[in-house]
Short mmCIF file of C-alpha atoms in Angstrom, two decimals:
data_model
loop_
_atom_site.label_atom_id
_atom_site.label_comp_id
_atom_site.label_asym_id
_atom_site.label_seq_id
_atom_site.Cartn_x
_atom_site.Cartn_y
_atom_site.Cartn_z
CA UNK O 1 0.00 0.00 0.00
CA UNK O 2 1.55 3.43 -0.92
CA UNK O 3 2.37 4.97 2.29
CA UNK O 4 1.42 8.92 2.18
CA UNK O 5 2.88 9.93 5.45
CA UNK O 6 6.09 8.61 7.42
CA UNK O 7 4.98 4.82 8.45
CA UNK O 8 7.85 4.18 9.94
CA UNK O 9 8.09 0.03 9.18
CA UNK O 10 11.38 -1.30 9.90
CA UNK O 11 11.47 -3.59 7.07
CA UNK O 12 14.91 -4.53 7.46
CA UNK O 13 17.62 -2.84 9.97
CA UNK O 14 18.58 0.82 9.34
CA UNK O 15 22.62 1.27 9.86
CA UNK O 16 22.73 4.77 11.31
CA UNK O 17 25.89 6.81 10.41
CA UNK O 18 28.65 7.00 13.45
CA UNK O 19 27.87 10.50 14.01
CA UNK O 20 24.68 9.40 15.20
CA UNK O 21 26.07 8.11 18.24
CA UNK O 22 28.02 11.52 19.00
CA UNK O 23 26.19 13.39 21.80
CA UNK O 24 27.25 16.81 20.16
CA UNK O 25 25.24 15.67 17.32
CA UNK O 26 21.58 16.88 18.49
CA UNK O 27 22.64 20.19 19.94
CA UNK O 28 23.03 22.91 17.53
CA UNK O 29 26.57 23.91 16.87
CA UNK O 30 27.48 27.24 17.62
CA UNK O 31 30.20 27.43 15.73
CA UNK O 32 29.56 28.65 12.07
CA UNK O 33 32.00 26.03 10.33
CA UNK O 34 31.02 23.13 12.21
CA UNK O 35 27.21 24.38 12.29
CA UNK O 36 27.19 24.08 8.30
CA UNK O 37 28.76 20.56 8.72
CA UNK O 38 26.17 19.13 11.40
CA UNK O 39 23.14 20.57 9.05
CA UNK O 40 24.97 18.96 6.22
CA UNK O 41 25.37 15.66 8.09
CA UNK O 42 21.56 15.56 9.40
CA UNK O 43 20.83 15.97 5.58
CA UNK O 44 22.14 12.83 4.65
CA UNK O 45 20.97 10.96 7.44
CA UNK O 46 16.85 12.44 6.60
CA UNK O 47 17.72 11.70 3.29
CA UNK O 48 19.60 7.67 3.67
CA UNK O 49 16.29 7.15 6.79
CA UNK O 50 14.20 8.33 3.86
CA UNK O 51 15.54 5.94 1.14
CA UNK O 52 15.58 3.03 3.25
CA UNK O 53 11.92 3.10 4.55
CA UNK O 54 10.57 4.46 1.24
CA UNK O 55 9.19 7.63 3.21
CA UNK O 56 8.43 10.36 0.61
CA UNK O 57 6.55 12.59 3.09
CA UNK O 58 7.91 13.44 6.23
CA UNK O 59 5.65 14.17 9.21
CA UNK O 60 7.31 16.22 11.88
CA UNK O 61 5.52 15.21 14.86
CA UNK O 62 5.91 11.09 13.73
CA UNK O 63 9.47 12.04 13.15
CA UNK O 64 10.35 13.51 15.87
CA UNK O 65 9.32 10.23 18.09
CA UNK O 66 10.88 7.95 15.90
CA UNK O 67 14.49 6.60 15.80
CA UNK O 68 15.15 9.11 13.08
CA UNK O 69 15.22 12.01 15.18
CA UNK O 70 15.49 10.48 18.66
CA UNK O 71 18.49 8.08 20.07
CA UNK O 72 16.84 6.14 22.93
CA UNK O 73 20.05 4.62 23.14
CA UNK O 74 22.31 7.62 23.79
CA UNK O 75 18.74 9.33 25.20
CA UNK O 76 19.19 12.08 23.41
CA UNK O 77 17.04 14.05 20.57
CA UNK O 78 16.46 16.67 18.40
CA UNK O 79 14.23 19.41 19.07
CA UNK O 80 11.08 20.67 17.06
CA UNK O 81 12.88 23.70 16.68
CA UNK O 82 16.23 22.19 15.71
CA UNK O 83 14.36 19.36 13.36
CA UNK O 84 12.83 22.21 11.18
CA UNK O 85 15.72 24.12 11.15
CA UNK O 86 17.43 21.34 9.70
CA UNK O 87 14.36 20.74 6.99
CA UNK O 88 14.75 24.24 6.52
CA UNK O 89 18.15 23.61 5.59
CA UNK O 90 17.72 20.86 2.98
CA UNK O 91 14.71 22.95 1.74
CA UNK O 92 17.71 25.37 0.65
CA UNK O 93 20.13 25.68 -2.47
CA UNK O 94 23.11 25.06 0.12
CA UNK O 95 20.97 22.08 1.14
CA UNK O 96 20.75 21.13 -2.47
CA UNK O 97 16.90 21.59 -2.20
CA UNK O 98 16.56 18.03 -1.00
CA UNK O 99 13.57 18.99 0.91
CA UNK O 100 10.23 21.19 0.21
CA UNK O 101 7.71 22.38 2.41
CA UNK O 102 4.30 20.96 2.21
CA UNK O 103 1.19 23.49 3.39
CA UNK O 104 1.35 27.35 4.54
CA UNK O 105 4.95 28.12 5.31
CA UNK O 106 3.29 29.12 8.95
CA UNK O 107 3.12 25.57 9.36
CA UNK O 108 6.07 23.50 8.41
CA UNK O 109 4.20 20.39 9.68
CA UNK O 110 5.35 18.06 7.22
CA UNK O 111 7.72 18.00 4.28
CA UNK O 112 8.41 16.05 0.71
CA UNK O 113 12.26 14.92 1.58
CA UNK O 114 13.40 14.31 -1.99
CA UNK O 115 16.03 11.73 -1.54
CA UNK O 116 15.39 11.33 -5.50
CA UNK O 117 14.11 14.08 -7.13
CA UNK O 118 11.08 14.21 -9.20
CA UNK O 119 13.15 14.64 -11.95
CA UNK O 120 15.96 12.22 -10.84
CA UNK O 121 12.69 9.32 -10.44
CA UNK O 122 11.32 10.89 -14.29
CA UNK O 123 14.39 9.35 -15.23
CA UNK O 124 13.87 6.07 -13.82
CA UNK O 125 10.84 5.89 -15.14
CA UNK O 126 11.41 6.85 -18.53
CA UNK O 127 14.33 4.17 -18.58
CA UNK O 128 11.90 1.64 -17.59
CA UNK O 129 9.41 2.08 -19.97
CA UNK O 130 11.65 2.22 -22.37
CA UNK O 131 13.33 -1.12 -21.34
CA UNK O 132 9.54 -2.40 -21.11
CA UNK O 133 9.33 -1.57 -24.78
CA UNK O 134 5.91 0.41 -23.20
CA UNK O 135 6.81 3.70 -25.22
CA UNK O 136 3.31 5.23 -27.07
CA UNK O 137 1.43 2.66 -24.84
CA UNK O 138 -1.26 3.98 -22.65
CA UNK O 139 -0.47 3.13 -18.62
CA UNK O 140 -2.69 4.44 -15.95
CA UNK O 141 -0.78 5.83 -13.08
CA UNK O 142 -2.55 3.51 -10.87
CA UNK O 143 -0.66 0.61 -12.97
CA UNK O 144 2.81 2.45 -12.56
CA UNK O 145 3.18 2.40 -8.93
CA UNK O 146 0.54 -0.41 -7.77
CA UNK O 147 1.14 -2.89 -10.97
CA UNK O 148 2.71 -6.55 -10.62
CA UNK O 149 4.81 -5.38 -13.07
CA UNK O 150 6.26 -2.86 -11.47
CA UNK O 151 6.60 -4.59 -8.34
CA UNK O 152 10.31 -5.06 -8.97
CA UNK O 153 10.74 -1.51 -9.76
CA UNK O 154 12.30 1.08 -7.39
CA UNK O 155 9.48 2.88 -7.89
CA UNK O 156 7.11 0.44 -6.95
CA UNK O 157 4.46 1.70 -4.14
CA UNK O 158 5.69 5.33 -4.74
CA UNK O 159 3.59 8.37 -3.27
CA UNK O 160 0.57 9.31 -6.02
CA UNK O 161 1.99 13.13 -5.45
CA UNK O 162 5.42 12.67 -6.10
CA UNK O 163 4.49 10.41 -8.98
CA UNK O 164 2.44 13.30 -10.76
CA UNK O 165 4.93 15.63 -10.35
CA UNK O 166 7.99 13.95 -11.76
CA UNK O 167 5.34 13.46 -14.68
CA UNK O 168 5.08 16.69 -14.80
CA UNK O 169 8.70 16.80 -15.75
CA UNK O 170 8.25 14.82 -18.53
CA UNK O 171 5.60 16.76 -19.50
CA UNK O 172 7.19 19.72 -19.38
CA UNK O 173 9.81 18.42 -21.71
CA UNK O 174 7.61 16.77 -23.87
CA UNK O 175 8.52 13.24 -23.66
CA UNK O 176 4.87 12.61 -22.24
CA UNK O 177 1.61 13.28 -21.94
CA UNK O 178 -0.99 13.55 -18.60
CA UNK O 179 -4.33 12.60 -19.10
CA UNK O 180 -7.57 11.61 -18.31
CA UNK O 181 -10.06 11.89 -15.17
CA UNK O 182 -9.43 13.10 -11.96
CA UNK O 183 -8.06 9.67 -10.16
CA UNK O 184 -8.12 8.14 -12.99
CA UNK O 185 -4.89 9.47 -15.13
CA UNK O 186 -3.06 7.52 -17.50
CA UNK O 187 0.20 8.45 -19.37
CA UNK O 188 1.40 8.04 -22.34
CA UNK O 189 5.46 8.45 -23.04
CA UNK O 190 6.88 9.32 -26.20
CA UNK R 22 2.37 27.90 -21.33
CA UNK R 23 0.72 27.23 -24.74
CA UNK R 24 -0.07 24.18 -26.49
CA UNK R 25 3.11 22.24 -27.34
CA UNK R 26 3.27 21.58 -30.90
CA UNK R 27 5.83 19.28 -30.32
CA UNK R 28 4.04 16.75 -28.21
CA UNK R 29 1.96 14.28 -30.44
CA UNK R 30 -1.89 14.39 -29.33
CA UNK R 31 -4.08 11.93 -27.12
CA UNK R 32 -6.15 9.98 -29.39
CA UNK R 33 -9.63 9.43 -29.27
CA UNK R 34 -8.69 5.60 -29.10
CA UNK R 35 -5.59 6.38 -26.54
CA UNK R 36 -8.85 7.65 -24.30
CA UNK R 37 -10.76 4.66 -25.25
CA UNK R 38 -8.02 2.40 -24.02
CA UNK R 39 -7.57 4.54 -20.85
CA UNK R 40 -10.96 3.66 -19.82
CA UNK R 41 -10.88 0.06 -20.01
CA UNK R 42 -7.14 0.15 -18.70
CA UNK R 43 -8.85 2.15 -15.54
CA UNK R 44 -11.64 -0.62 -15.61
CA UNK R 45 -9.27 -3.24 -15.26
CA UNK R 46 -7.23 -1.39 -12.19
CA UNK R 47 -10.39 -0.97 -10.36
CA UNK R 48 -11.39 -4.89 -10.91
CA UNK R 49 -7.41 -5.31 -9.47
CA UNK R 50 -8.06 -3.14 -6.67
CA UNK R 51 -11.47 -4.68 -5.98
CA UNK R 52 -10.06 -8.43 -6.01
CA UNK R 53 -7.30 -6.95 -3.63
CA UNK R 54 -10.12 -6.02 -1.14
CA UNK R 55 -11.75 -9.46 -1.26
CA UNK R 56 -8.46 -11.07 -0.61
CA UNK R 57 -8.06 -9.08 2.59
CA UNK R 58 -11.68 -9.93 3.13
CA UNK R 59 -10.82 -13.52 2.74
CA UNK R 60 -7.58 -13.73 4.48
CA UNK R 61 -8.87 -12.00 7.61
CA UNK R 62 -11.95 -14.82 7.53
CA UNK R 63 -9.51 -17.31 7.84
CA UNK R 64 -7.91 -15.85 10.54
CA UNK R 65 -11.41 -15.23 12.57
CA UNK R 66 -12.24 -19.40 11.56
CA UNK R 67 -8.95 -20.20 13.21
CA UNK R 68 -9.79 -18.12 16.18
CA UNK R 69 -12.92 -19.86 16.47
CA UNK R 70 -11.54 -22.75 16.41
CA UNK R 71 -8.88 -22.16 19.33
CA UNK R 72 -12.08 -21.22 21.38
CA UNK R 73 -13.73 -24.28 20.56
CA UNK R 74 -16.58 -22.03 18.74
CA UNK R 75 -17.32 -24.27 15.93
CA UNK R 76 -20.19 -22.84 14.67
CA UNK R 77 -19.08 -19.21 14.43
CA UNK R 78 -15.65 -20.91 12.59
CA UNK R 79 -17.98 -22.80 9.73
CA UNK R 80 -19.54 -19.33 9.92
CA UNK R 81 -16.63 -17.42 8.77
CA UNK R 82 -15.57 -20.23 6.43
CA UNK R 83 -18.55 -19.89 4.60
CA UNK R 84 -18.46 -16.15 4.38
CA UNK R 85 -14.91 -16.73 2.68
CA UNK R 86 -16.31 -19.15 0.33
CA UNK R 87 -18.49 -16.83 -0.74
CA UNK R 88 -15.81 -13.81 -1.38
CA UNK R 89 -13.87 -16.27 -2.87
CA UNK R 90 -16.79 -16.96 -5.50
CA UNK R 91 -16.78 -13.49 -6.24
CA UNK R 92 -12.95 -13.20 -7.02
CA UNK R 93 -13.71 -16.20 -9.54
CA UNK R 94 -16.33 -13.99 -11.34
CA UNK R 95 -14.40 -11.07 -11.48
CA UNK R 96 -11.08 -13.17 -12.38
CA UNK R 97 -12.94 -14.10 -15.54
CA UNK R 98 -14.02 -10.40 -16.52
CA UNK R 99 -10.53 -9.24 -15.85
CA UNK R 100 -9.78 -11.75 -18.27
CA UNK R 101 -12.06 -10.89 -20.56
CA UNK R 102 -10.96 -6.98 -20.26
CA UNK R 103 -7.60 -7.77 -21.02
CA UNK R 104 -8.09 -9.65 -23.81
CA UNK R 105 -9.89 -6.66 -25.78
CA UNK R 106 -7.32 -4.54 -24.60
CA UNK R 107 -4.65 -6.39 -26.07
CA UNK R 108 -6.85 -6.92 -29.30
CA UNK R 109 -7.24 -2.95 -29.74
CA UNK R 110 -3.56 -2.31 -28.65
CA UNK R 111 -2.48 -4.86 -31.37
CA UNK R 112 -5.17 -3.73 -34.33
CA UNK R 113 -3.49 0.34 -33.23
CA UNK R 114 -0.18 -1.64 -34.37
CA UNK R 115 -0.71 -3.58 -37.30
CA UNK R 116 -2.58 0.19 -38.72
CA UNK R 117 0.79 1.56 -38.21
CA UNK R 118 2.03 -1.09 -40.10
CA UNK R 119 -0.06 -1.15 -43.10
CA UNK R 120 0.10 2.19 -43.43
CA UNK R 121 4.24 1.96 -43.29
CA UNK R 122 3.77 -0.24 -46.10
CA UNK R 123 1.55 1.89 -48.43
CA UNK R 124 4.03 4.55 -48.40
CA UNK R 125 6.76 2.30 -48.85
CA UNK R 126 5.06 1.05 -52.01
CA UNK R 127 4.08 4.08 -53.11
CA UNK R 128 7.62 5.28 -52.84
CA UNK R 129 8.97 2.43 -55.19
CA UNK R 130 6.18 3.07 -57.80
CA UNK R 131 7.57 6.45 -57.93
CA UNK R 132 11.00 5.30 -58.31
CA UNK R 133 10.39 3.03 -60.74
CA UNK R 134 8.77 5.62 -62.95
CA UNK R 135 11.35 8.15 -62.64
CA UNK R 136 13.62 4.96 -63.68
CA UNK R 137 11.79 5.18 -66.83
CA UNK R 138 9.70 2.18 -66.69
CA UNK R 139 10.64 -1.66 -67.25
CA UNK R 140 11.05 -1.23 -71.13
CA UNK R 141 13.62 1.87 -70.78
CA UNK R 142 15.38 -0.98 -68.24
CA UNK R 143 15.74 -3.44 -70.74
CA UNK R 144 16.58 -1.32 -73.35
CA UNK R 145 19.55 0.42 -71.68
CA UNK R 146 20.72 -3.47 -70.60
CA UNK R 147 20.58 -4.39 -74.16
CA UNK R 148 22.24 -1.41 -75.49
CA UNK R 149 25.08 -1.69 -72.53
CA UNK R 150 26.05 -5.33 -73.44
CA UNK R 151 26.08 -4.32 -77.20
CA UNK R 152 28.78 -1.64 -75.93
CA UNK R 153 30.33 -4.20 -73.85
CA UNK R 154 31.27 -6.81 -76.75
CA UNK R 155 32.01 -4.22 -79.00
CA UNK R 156 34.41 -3.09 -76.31
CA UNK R 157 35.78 -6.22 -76.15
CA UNK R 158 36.69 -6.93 -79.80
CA UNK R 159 38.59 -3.84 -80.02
CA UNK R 160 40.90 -4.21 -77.76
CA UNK R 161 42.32 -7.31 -79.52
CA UNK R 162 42.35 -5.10 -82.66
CA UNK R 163 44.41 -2.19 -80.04
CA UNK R 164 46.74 -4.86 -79.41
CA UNK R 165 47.50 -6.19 -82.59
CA UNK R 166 47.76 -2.83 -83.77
CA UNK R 167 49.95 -1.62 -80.79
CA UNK R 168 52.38 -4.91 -81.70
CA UNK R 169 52.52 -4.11 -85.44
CA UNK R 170 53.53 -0.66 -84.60
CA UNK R 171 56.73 -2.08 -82.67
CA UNK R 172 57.58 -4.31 -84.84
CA UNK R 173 57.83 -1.43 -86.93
CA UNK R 174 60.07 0.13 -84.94
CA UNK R 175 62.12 -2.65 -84.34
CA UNK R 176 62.94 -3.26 -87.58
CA UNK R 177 63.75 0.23 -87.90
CA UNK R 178 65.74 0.62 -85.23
CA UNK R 179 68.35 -2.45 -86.74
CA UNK R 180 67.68 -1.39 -90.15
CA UNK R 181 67.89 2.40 -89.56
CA UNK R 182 71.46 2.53 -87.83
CA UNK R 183 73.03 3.55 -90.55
CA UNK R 184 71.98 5.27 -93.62
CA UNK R 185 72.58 3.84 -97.32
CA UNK R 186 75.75 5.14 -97.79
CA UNK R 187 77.28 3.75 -94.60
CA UNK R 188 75.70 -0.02 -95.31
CA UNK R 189 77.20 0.24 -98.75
CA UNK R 190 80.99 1.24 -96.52
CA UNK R 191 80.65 -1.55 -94.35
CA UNK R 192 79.78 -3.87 -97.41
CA UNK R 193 82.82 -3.02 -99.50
CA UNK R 194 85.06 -3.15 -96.31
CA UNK R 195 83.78 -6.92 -95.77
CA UNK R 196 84.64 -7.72 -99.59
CA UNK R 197 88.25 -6.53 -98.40
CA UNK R 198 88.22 -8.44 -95.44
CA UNK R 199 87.31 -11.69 -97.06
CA UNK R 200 89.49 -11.50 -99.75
CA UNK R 201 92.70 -11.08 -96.54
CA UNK R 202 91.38 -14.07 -95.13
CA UNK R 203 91.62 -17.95 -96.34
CA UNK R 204 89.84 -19.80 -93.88
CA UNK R 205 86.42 -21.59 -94.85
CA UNK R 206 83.24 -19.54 -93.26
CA UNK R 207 81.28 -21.80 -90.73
CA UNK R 208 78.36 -22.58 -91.82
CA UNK R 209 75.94 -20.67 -89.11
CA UNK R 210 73.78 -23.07 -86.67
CA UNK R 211 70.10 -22.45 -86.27
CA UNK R 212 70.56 -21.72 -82.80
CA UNK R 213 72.54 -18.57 -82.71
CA UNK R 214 71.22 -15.21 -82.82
CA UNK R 215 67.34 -15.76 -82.39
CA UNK R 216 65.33 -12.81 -81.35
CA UNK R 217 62.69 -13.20 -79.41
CA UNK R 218 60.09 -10.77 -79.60
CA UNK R 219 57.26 -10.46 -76.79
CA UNK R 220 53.93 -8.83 -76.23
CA UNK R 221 53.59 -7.47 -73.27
CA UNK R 222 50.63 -9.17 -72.11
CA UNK R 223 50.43 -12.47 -74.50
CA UNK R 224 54.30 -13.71 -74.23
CA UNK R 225 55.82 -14.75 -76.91
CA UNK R 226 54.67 -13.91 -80.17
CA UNK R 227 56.71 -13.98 -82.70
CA UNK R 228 60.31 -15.33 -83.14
CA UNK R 229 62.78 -13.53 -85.66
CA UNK R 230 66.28 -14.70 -86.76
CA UNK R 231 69.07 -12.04 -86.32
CA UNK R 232 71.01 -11.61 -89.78
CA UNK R 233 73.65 -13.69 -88.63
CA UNK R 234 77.42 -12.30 -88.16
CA UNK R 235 79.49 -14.46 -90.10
CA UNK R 236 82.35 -15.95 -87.84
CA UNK R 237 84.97 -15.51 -90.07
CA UNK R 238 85.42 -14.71 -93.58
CA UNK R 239 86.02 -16.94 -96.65
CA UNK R 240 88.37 -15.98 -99.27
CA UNK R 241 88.04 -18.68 -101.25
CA UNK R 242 84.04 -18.36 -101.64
CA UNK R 243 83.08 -15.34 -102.87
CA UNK R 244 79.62 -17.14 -104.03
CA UNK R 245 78.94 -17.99 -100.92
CA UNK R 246 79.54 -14.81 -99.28
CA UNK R 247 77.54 -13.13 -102.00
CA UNK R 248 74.55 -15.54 -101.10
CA UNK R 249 75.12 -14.68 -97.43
CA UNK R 250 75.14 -11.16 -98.06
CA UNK R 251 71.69 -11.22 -100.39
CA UNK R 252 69.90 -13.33 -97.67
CA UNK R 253 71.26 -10.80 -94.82
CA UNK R 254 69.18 -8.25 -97.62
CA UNK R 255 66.54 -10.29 -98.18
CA UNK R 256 65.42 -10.41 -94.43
CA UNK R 257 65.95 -6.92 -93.87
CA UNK R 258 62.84 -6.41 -96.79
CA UNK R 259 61.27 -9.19 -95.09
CA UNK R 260 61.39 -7.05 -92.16
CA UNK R 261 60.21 -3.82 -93.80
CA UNK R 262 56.90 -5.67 -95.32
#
């Protein structure tokens, strides 16, 4: 089932990066340098927690209680504040706009973490049809990310949202076309 | 943004297969229900069962049966979905095709006519073999000609040496000579002094005898020198002709 917000199934065992284990790690630096390198370091770790439990959408409040952002072990976690702060960082060009705000910016309750970008997963898409021999054939979206024969596929069980939009790449470029009913889309690639 | 002229439309039939591709993922989805339906049946019967509830197990059982029915039904319709899916998929494909081949043919007719038609065909063949054999039988008549020509200037080159007045010089000088000398002349084997002379491309072709040097001179056969030196003559006409 395609998982919308952060279920947080261990499907098999996450290896967290060393750093995790470093106290220092979930207080904010105050140091500029080293600041810029923690952020940097969190990013990776949203982004690897991400890839590994297929989370496209990030809730802050489920993420905040979950292994991602707290270290029962070491007993120590990240704050609300210091959890957007570091969304806020990979929502930035220096954080190689790995991130994007979902809702009112008021909010920042949850967050698409783009561990692949929508155009980065337009790719892998494209390369599978193409391998499929499915160019100028008609697939509903429904098909793409819920199919049996995607099931091998990476992006197999992918969020609906992030699915249109790296469509919309495609679109945009020309190499396919969006259409049909609300719910009911199909695409066709060229 | 405008439209994009670039991007091929959606077909009416694209649309048409949409629909009964969306048809088919709702039958999927709705088979995927049962099967939860049916699983979580099981798992009540075997509760039942732990309890010692028969009744309420058999119960359950049956209800599954029943879902299970349904997934038969629509396993067949899915079926039958697919199948004209597949049908109108292929048909889209084998238009493409038959429509590749239409302009391919016309494009040959076309050709063909610019080629002037099958009769201009076999008349240029005819006409270009024609030029062929004539080709053919003149280049023996090159070669003889090209041989004849150095033959020519063979013969001219041995003959043409010296001019009339020298030859006539040399001839009185050997009249001299012969009369100095008393020994008999050997008589001059047929093996000495052969020319050979070759075409280039054919080998041999023709094979001359040199007017042969005398090896020494009689004094005492003055006839015999006088034949020698009229047959040395003779050739060189022989040569001219």
């Amino acid at each position: 089932m395609a998982t919308a917000s952060s279920s947080l199934t261990t499907s098999s065992m996450f290896t967290f990066p060393p750093t995790y284990s470093f106290p220092p790690f979930f207080s904010p630096q105050p140091n500029a340098q080293t600041r810029s390198a923690q952020l940097s370091k969190w990013s990776s770790l949203v982004q690897s927690y991400c890839r590994h439990h297929r989370i496209f959408k990030l809730l802050l409040s489920d993420a905040l209680e979950s292994p991602l952002f707290h270290n029962s072990k070491l007993k120590r976690r990240l704050s609300a504040h210091d959890a957007k702060a570091v969304v806020d960082y990979m929502t930035s060009k220096e954080g190689d706009n790995r991130a994007e705000w979902i809702g009112p910016a008021t909010e920042k309750a949850s967050a698409w973490i783009w561990w692949r970008r929508p155009e980065e997963w337009a790719g892998v898409l494209e390369a599978w049809v193409d391998g499929t021999g499915q160019k100028g054939t008609v697939l509903t979206l429904y098909e793409l990310v819920e199919g049996e024969a995607t099931e091998s596929q990476e992006f197999h069980g992918m969020d609906m949202e992030v699915l249109r939009k790296s469509l919309g790449t495609l679109v945009k470029k020309g190499k396919a076309q969006v259409f049909g009913g609300e719910g009911q889309e199909g695409v066709k690639f060229f | 943004m405008g439209s994009n002229q670039s991007t091929p439309k959606i077909s009416a039939q694209d649309r048409a297969i949409l629909d009964m591709k969306n048809q088919r993922d709702k039958l999927r989805q709705y088979q995927k229900r049962i099967t939860v339906i049916t699983d979580r049946e099981k798992s009540i019967a075997k509760e039942c069962l732990a309890r010692g509830d028969k009744e309420k197990a058999l119960l359950a059982l049956r209800r599954k049966k029943y879902q299970e029915s349904l997934l038969g039904k629509t396993d067949s319709q899915l079926e039958q979905l697919e199948k004209l899916t597949s049908s109108v998929e292929f048909a889209l494909v084998q238009k493409d095709v038959l429509y590749g081949l239409k302009q391919g043919t016309q494009v040959l007719q076309q050709i063909h006519k610019e080629m002037g038609g099958l009769e201009a065909v076999e008349k240029l063949m005819g006409e270009s073999e024609e030029a062929r054999a004539y080709q053919q039988a003149s280049n023996w008549q090159v070669r003889i000609l090209i041989f004849h020509n150095w033959e020519q200037e063979i013969s001219d080159a041995l003959a043409g040496q010296m001019s009339n007045e020298d030859e006539d010089e040399v001839e009185d000088e050997l009249e001299r000579l012969e009369q100095e000398t008393v020994v008999l002349p050997k008589v001059s084997s047929q093996g000495l002094g052969h020319e050979v002379v070759h075409d280039a491309a054919d080998g041999i072709v023709a094979d001359h005898e040199l007017p042969d040097v005398p090896t020494s001179i009689a004094a005492h056969d003055p006839e015999r020198l006088q034949k020698q030196r009229e047959r040395a003559k003779a050739r060189k006409i022989a040569l001219h002709a």
